[in-house]
Short mmCIF file of C-alpha atoms in Angstrom, two decimals:
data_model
loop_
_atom_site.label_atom_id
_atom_site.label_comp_id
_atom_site.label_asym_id
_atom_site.label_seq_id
_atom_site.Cartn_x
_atom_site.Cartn_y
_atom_site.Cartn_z
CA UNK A 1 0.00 0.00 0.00
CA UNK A 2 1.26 3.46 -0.91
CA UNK A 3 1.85 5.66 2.21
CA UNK A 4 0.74 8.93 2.73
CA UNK A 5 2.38 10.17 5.31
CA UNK A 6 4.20 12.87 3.12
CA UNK A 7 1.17 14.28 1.78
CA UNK A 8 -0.80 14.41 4.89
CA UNK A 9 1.49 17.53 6.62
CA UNK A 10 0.63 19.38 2.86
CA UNK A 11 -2.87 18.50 2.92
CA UNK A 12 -2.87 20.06 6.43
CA UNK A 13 -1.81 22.91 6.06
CA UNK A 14 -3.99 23.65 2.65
CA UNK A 15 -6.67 22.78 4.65
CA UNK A 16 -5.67 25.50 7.26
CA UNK A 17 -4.73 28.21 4.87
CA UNK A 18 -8.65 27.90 3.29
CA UNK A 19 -10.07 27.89 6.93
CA UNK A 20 -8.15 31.12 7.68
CA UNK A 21 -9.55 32.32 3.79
CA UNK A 22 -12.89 31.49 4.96
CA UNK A 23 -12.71 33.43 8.80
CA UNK A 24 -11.44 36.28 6.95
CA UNK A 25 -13.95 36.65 4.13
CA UNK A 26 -16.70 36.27 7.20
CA UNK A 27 -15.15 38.92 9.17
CA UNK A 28 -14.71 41.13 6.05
CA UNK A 29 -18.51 40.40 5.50
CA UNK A 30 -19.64 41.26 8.63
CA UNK A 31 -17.91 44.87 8.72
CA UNK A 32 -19.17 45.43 5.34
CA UNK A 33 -22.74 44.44 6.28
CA UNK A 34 -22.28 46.84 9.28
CA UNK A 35 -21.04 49.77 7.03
CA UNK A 36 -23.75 49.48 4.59
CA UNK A 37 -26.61 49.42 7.47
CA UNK A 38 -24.77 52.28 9.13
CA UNK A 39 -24.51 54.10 5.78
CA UNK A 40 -28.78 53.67 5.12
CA UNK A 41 -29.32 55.64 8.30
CA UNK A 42 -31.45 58.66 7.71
CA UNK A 43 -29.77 61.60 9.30
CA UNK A 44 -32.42 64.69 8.01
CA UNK A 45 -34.38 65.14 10.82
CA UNK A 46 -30.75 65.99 13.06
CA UNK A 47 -31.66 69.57 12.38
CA UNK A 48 -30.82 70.95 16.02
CA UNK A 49 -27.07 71.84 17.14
CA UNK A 50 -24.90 71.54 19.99
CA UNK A 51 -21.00 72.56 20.85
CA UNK A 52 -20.04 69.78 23.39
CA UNK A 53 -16.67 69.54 25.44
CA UNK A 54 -14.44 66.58 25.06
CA UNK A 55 -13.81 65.80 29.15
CA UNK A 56 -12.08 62.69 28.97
CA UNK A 57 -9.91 60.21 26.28
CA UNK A 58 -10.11 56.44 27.34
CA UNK A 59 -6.98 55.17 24.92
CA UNK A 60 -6.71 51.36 24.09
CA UNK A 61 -3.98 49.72 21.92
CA UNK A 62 -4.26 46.67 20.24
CA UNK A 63 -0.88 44.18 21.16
CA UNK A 64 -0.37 45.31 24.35
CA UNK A 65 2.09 48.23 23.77
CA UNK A 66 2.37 52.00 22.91
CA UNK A 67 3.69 51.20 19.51
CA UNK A 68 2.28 48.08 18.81
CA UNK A 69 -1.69 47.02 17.09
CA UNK A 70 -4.37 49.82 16.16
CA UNK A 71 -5.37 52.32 18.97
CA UNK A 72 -9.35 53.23 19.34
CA UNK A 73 -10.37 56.18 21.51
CA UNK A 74 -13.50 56.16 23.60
CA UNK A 75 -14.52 59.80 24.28
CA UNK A 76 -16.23 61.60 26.35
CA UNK A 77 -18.30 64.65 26.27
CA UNK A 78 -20.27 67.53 28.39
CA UNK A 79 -22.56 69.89 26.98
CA UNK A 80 -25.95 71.21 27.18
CA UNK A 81 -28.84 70.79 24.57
CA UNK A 82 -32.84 72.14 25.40
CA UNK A 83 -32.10 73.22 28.61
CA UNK A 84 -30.64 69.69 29.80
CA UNK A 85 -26.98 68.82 31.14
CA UNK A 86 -24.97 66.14 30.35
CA UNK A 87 -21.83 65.11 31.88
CA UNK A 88 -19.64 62.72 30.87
CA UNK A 89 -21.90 61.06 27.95
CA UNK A 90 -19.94 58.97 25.94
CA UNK A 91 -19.06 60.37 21.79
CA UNK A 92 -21.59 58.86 19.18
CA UNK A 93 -21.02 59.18 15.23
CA UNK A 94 -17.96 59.57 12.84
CA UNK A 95 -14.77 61.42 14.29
CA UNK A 96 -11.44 62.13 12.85
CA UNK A 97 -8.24 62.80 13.78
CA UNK A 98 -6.55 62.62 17.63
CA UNK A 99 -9.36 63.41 20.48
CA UNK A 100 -7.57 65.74 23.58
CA UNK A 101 -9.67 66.45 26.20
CA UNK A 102 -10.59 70.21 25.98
CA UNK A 103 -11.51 69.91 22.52
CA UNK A 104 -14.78 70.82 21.06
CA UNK A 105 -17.35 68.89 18.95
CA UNK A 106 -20.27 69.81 16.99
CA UNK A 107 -23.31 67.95 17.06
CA UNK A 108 -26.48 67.17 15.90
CA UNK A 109 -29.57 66.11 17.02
CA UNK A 110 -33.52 65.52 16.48
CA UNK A 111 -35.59 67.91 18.01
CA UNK A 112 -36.54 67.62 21.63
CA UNK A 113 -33.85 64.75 21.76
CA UNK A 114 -30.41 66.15 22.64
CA UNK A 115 -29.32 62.49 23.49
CA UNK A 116 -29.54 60.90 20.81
CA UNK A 117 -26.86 63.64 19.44
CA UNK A 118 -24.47 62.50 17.20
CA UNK A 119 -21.07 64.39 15.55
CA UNK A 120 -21.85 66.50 12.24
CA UNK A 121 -19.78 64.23 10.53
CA UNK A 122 -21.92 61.61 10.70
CA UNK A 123 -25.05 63.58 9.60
CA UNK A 124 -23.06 64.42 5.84
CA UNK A 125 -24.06 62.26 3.20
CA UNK A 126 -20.39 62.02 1.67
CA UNK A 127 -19.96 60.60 5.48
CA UNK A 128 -22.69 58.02 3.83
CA UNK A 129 -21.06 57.51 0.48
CA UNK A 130 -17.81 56.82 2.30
CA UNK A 131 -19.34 54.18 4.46
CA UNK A 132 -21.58 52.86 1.82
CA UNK A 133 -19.11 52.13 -0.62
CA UNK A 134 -16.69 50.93 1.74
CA UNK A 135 -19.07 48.48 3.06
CA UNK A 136 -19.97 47.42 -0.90
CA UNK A 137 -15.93 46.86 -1.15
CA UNK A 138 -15.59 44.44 1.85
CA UNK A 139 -18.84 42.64 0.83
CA UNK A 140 -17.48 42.73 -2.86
CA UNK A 141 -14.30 41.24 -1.46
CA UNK A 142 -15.86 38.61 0.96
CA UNK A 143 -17.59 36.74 -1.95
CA UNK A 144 -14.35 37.22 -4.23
CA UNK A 145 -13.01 35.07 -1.20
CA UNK A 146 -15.68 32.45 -1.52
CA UNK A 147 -15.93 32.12 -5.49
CA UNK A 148 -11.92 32.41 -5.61
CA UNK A 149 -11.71 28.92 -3.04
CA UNK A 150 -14.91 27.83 -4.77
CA UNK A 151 -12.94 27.81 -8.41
CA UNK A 152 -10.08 26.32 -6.83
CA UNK A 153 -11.59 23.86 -4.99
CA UNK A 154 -13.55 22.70 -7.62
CA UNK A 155 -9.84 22.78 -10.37
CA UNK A 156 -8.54 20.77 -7.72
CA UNK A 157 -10.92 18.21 -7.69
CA UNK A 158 -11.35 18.23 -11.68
CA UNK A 159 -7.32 17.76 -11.63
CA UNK A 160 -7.57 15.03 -8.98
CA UNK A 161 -10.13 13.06 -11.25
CA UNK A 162 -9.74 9.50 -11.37
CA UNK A 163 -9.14 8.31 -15.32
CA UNK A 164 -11.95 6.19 -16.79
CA UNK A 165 -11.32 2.65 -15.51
CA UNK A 166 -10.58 0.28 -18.09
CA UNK A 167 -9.47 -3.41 -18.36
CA UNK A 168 -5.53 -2.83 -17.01
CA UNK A 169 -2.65 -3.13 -18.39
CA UNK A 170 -0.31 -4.65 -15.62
CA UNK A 171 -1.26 -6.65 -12.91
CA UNK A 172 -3.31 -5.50 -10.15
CA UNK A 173 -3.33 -7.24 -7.08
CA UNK A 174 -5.89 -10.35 -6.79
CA UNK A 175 -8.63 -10.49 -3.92
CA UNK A 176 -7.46 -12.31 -0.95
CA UNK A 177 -9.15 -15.60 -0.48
CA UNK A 178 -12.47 -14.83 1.77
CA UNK A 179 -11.83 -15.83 5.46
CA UNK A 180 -14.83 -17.06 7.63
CA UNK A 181 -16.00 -13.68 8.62
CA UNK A 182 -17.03 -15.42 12.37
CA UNK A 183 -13.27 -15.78 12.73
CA UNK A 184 -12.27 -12.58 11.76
CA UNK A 185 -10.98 -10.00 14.32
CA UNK A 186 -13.31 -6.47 14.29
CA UNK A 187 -12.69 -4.48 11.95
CA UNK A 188 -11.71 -7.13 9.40
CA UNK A 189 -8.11 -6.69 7.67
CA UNK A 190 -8.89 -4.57 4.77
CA UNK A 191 -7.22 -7.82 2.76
CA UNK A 192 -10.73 -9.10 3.79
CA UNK A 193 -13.00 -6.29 3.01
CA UNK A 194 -11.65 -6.23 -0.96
CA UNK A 195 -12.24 -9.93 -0.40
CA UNK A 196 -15.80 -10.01 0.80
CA UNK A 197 -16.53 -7.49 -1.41
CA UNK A 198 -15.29 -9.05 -4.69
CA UNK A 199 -17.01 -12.56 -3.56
CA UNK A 200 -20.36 -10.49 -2.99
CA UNK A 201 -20.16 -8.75 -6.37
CA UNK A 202 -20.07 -12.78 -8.44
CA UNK A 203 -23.83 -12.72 -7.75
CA UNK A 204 -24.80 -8.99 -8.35
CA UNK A 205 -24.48 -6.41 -11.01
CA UNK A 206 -21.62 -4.79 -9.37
CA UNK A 207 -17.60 -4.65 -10.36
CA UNK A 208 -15.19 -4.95 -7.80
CA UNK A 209 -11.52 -3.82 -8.54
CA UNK A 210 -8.72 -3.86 -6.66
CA UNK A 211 -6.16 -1.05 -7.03
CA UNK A 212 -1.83 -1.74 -6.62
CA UNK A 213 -2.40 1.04 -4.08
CA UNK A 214 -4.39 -0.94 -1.83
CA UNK A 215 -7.71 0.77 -2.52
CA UNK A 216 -10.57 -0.68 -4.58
CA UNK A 217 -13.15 0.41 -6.65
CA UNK A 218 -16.55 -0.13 -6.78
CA UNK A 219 -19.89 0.64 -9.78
CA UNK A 220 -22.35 -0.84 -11.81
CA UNK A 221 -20.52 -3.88 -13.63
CA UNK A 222 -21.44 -2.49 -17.54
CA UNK A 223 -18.87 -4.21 -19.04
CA UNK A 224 -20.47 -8.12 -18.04
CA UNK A 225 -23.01 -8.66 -20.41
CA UNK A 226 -24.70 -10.62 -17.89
CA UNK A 227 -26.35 -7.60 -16.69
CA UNK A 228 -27.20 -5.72 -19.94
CA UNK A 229 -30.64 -6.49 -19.99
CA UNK A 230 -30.97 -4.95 -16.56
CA UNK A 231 -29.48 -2.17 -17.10
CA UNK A 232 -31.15 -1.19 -20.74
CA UNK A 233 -34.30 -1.85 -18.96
CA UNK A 234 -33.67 1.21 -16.52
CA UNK A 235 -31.76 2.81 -19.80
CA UNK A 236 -28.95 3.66 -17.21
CA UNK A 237 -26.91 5.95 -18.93
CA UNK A 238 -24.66 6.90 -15.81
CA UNK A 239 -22.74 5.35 -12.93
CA UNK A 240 -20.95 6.70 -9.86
CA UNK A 241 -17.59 4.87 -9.35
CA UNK A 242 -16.96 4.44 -5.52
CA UNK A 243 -13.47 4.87 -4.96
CA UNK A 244 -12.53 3.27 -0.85
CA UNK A 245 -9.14 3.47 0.29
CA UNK A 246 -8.37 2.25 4.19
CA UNK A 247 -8.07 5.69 6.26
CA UNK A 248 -7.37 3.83 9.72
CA UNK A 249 -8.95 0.62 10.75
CA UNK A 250 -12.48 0.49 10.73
CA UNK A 251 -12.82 3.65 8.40
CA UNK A 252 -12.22 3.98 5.04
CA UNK A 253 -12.34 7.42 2.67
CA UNK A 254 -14.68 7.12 0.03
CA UNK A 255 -14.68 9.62 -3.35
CA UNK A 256 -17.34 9.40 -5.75
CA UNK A 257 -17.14 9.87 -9.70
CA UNK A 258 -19.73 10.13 -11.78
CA UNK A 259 -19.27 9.13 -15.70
CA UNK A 260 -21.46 8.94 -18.27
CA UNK A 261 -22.32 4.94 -19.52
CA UNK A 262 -21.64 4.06 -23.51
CA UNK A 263 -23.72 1.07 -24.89
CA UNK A 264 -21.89 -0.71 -27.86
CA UNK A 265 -23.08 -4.34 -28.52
CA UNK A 266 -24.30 -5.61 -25.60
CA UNK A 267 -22.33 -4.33 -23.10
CA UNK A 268 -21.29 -0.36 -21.85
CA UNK A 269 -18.02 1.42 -21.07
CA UNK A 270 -17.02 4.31 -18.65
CA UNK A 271 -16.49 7.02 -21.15
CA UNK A 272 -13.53 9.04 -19.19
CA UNK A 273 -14.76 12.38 -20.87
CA UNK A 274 -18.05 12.04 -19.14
CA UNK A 275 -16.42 13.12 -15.55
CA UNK A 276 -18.83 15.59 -14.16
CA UNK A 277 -18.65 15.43 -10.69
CA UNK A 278 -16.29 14.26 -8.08
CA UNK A 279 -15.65 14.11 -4.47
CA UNK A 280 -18.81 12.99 -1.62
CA UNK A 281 -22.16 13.46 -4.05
CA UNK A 282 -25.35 13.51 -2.75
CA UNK A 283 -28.21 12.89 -6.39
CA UNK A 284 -31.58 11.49 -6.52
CA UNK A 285 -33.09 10.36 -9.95
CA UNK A 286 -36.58 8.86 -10.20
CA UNK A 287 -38.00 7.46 -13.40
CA UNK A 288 -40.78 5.77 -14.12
CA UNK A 289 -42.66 4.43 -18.05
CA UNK A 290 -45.97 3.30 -18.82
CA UNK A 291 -47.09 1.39 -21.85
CA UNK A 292 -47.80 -1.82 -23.01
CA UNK A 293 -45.50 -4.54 -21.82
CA UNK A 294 -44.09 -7.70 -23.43
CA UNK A 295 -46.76 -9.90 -21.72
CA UNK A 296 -49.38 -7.72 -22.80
CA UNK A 297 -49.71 -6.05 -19.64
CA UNK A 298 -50.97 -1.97 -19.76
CA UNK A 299 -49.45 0.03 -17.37
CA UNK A 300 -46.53 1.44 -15.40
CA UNK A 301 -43.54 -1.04 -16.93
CA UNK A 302 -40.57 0.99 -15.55
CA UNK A 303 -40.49 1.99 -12.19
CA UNK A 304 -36.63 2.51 -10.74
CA UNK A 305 -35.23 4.89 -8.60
CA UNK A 306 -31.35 5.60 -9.46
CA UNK A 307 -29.54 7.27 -6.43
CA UNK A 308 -25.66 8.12 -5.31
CA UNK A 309 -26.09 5.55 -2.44
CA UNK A 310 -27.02 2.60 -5.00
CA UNK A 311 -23.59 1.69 -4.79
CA UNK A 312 -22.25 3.03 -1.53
CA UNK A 313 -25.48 0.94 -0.08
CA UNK A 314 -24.70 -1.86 -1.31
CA UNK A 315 -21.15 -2.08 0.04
CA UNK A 316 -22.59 -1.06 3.07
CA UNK A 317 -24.78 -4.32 3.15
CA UNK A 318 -21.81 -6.48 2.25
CA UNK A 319 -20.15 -4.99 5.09
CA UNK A 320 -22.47 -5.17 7.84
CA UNK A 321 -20.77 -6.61 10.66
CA UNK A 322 -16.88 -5.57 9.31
CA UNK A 323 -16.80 -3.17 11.75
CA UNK A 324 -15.66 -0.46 8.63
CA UNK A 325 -17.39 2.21 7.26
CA UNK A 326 -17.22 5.28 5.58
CA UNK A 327 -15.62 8.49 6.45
CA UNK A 328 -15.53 12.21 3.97
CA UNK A 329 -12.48 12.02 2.14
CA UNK A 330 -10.47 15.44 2.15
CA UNK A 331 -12.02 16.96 -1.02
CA UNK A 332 -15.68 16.11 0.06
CA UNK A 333 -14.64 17.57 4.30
CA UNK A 334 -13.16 20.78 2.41
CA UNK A 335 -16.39 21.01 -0.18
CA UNK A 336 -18.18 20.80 3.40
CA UNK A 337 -16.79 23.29 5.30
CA UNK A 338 -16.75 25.98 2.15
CA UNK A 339 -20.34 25.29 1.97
CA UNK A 340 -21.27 25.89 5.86
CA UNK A 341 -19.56 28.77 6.36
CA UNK A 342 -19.93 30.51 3.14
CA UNK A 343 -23.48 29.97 3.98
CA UNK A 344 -23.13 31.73 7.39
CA UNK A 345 -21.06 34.22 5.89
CA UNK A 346 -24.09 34.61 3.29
CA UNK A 347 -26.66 34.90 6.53
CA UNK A 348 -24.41 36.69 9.10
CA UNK A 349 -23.94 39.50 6.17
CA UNK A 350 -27.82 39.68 6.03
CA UNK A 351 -28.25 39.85 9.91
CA UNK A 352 -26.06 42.17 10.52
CA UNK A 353 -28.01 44.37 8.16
CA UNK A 354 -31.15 44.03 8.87
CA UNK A 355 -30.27 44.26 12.45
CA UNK A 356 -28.02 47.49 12.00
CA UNK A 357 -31.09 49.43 10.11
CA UNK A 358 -33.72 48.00 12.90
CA UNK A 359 -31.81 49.06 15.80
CA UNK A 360 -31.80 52.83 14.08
#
């Protein structure tokens, strides 16, 4: 069996470098949902003024040191709006440059509300084009992200596709003879699992083949024109090839190919250009005839439901009691993950939005 233990370190750290991708296109689309919320808030009924008094600078550095991270400023302000006081109410709104206590800031506010004041800046609608098309940028940038690992994940798996398998050229290694499975430790040898599998496989329309790597795949046997009948009757014109290689014992990684089926007297063939999807693949196809059948019968004729687990629940079946089963492979865990969180970045970016332009 070919080891992997070289290729496992790589495969680690790709797999780190897209989760750190994917944290930072959901942070980037979480500041630029809050920019755009911030940047839809109406500012035209701020029509009353104020001069407060900055009377005190709270200074925090990011990194634990004077010259080290960003530094944000948490200000402080008295003044007094419609005849009411306030001391020490903390700075609302847009501000620029370095805050020194003593410093003055204009404000606006509603009328009859002098609390809710908020700097001038903030009340300008370039203030509002800034924000807005900031926020557009980062959101703009967050699904660049996604579609960027999405079109590399997916060139990844296209170069990683298995080649059509055909009738081999060199030896592969033969099925080990099949052990009394009530004899067998739990989880069988793998030796045993290609075994059972290929012994299961004489009676059934499946084809068993073992690979010089140790793995073995598994699909619709359309080369054995045993089974041609069958499989013109449910005019299957594709198959998912169920690639298992041993992960650790007791779980195996299983990828999935789908190719397209040619029919050429009496018997089919994978047809390597018909690769269309790879990795864990989750289809459903139902399909059902009516007509008049051979014995005269009228009716529903054809009635079959093809499925991705055909074949994956079959070997399950044959391995009931093996102690093995299935585990995502790498390309199927990282398809995964890109899916969840791009689909939290997708509803986090919404949230924060709707929740930003409620709360105002």
């Amino acid at each position: 069996m070919t080891s992997t233990t070289a290729s496992r370190p790589f495969a680690r750290r790709t797999s780190t470098a897209v989760a750190v991708a994917l944290l930072f296109a959901l942070v980037l689309g979480i500041f630029g949902g809050v920019l755009v919320g911030v940047s839809q808030k109406d500012y035209t009924a701020y029509t009353e003024r104020a001069t407060a008094t900055i009377s005190d600078v709270v200074r925090r550095t990011g990194g634990g040191g004077t010259h080290h991270g960003s530094t944000t400023y948490r200000i402080y302000l008295d003044y007094e709006a419609d005849g009411h006081s306030f001391t020490r109410k903390r700075l609302q709104g847009v501000t620029t440059g370095t805050p020194h206590v003593g410093d003055t800031v204009e404000l606006r506010y509603p009328p009859g509300q002098p609390a809710k004041a908020v700097t001038a800046k903030t009340t300008s609608r370039t203030t509002a084009h800034v924000e807005l098309g900031i926020g557009v940028g980062l959101l703009v940038l967050a699904v660049g992200i996604l579609v960027g690992l999405a079109v590399w994940g997916r060139r990844r798996r296209a170069k990683a596709l298995p080649a059509a398998p055909e009738a081999a050229a060199f030896a592969v290694p033969a099925p080990a003879p099949v052990a009394d499975p009530r004899l067998l430790p739990v989880p069988w040898p793998w030796e045993q699992v290609v075994a059972q599998l290929a012994r299961a496989a004489d009676d059934a329309p499946f084809a068993v083949t073992p690979l010089q790597d140790g793995g073995v795949d598994v699909t619709y046997d359309v080369a054995n024109a045993r089974w041609y009948t069958l499989f013109q009757a449910h005019r299957l014109s594709s198959t998912f090839v169920c690639r298992l290689h041993p992960r650790k014992p007791g779980r195996y990684a299983r990828n999935d190919t789908l190719y397209d089926v040619e029919w050429a007297a009496g018997v089919g063939r994978l047809r390597g250009s018909g690769q269309v999807q790879s990795g864990r693949v989750w289809s459903r196809r139902r399909r059902v005839d009516y007509g008049i059948g051979t014995d005269g019968s009228v009716g529903r004729q054809v009635d079959v439901d093809f499925s991705s687990s055909d074949v994956p629940r079959w070997i399950d079946g044959v391995l009931a009691g093996s102690g093995w089963r299935s585990a995502l492979d790498a390309n199927a865990r990282g398809g995964l993950v890109a899916a969840v969180v791009g689909g939290a970045v997708a509803v986090v970016g919404v949230g924060v939005v709707v929740a930003v332009v409620a709360s105002r």
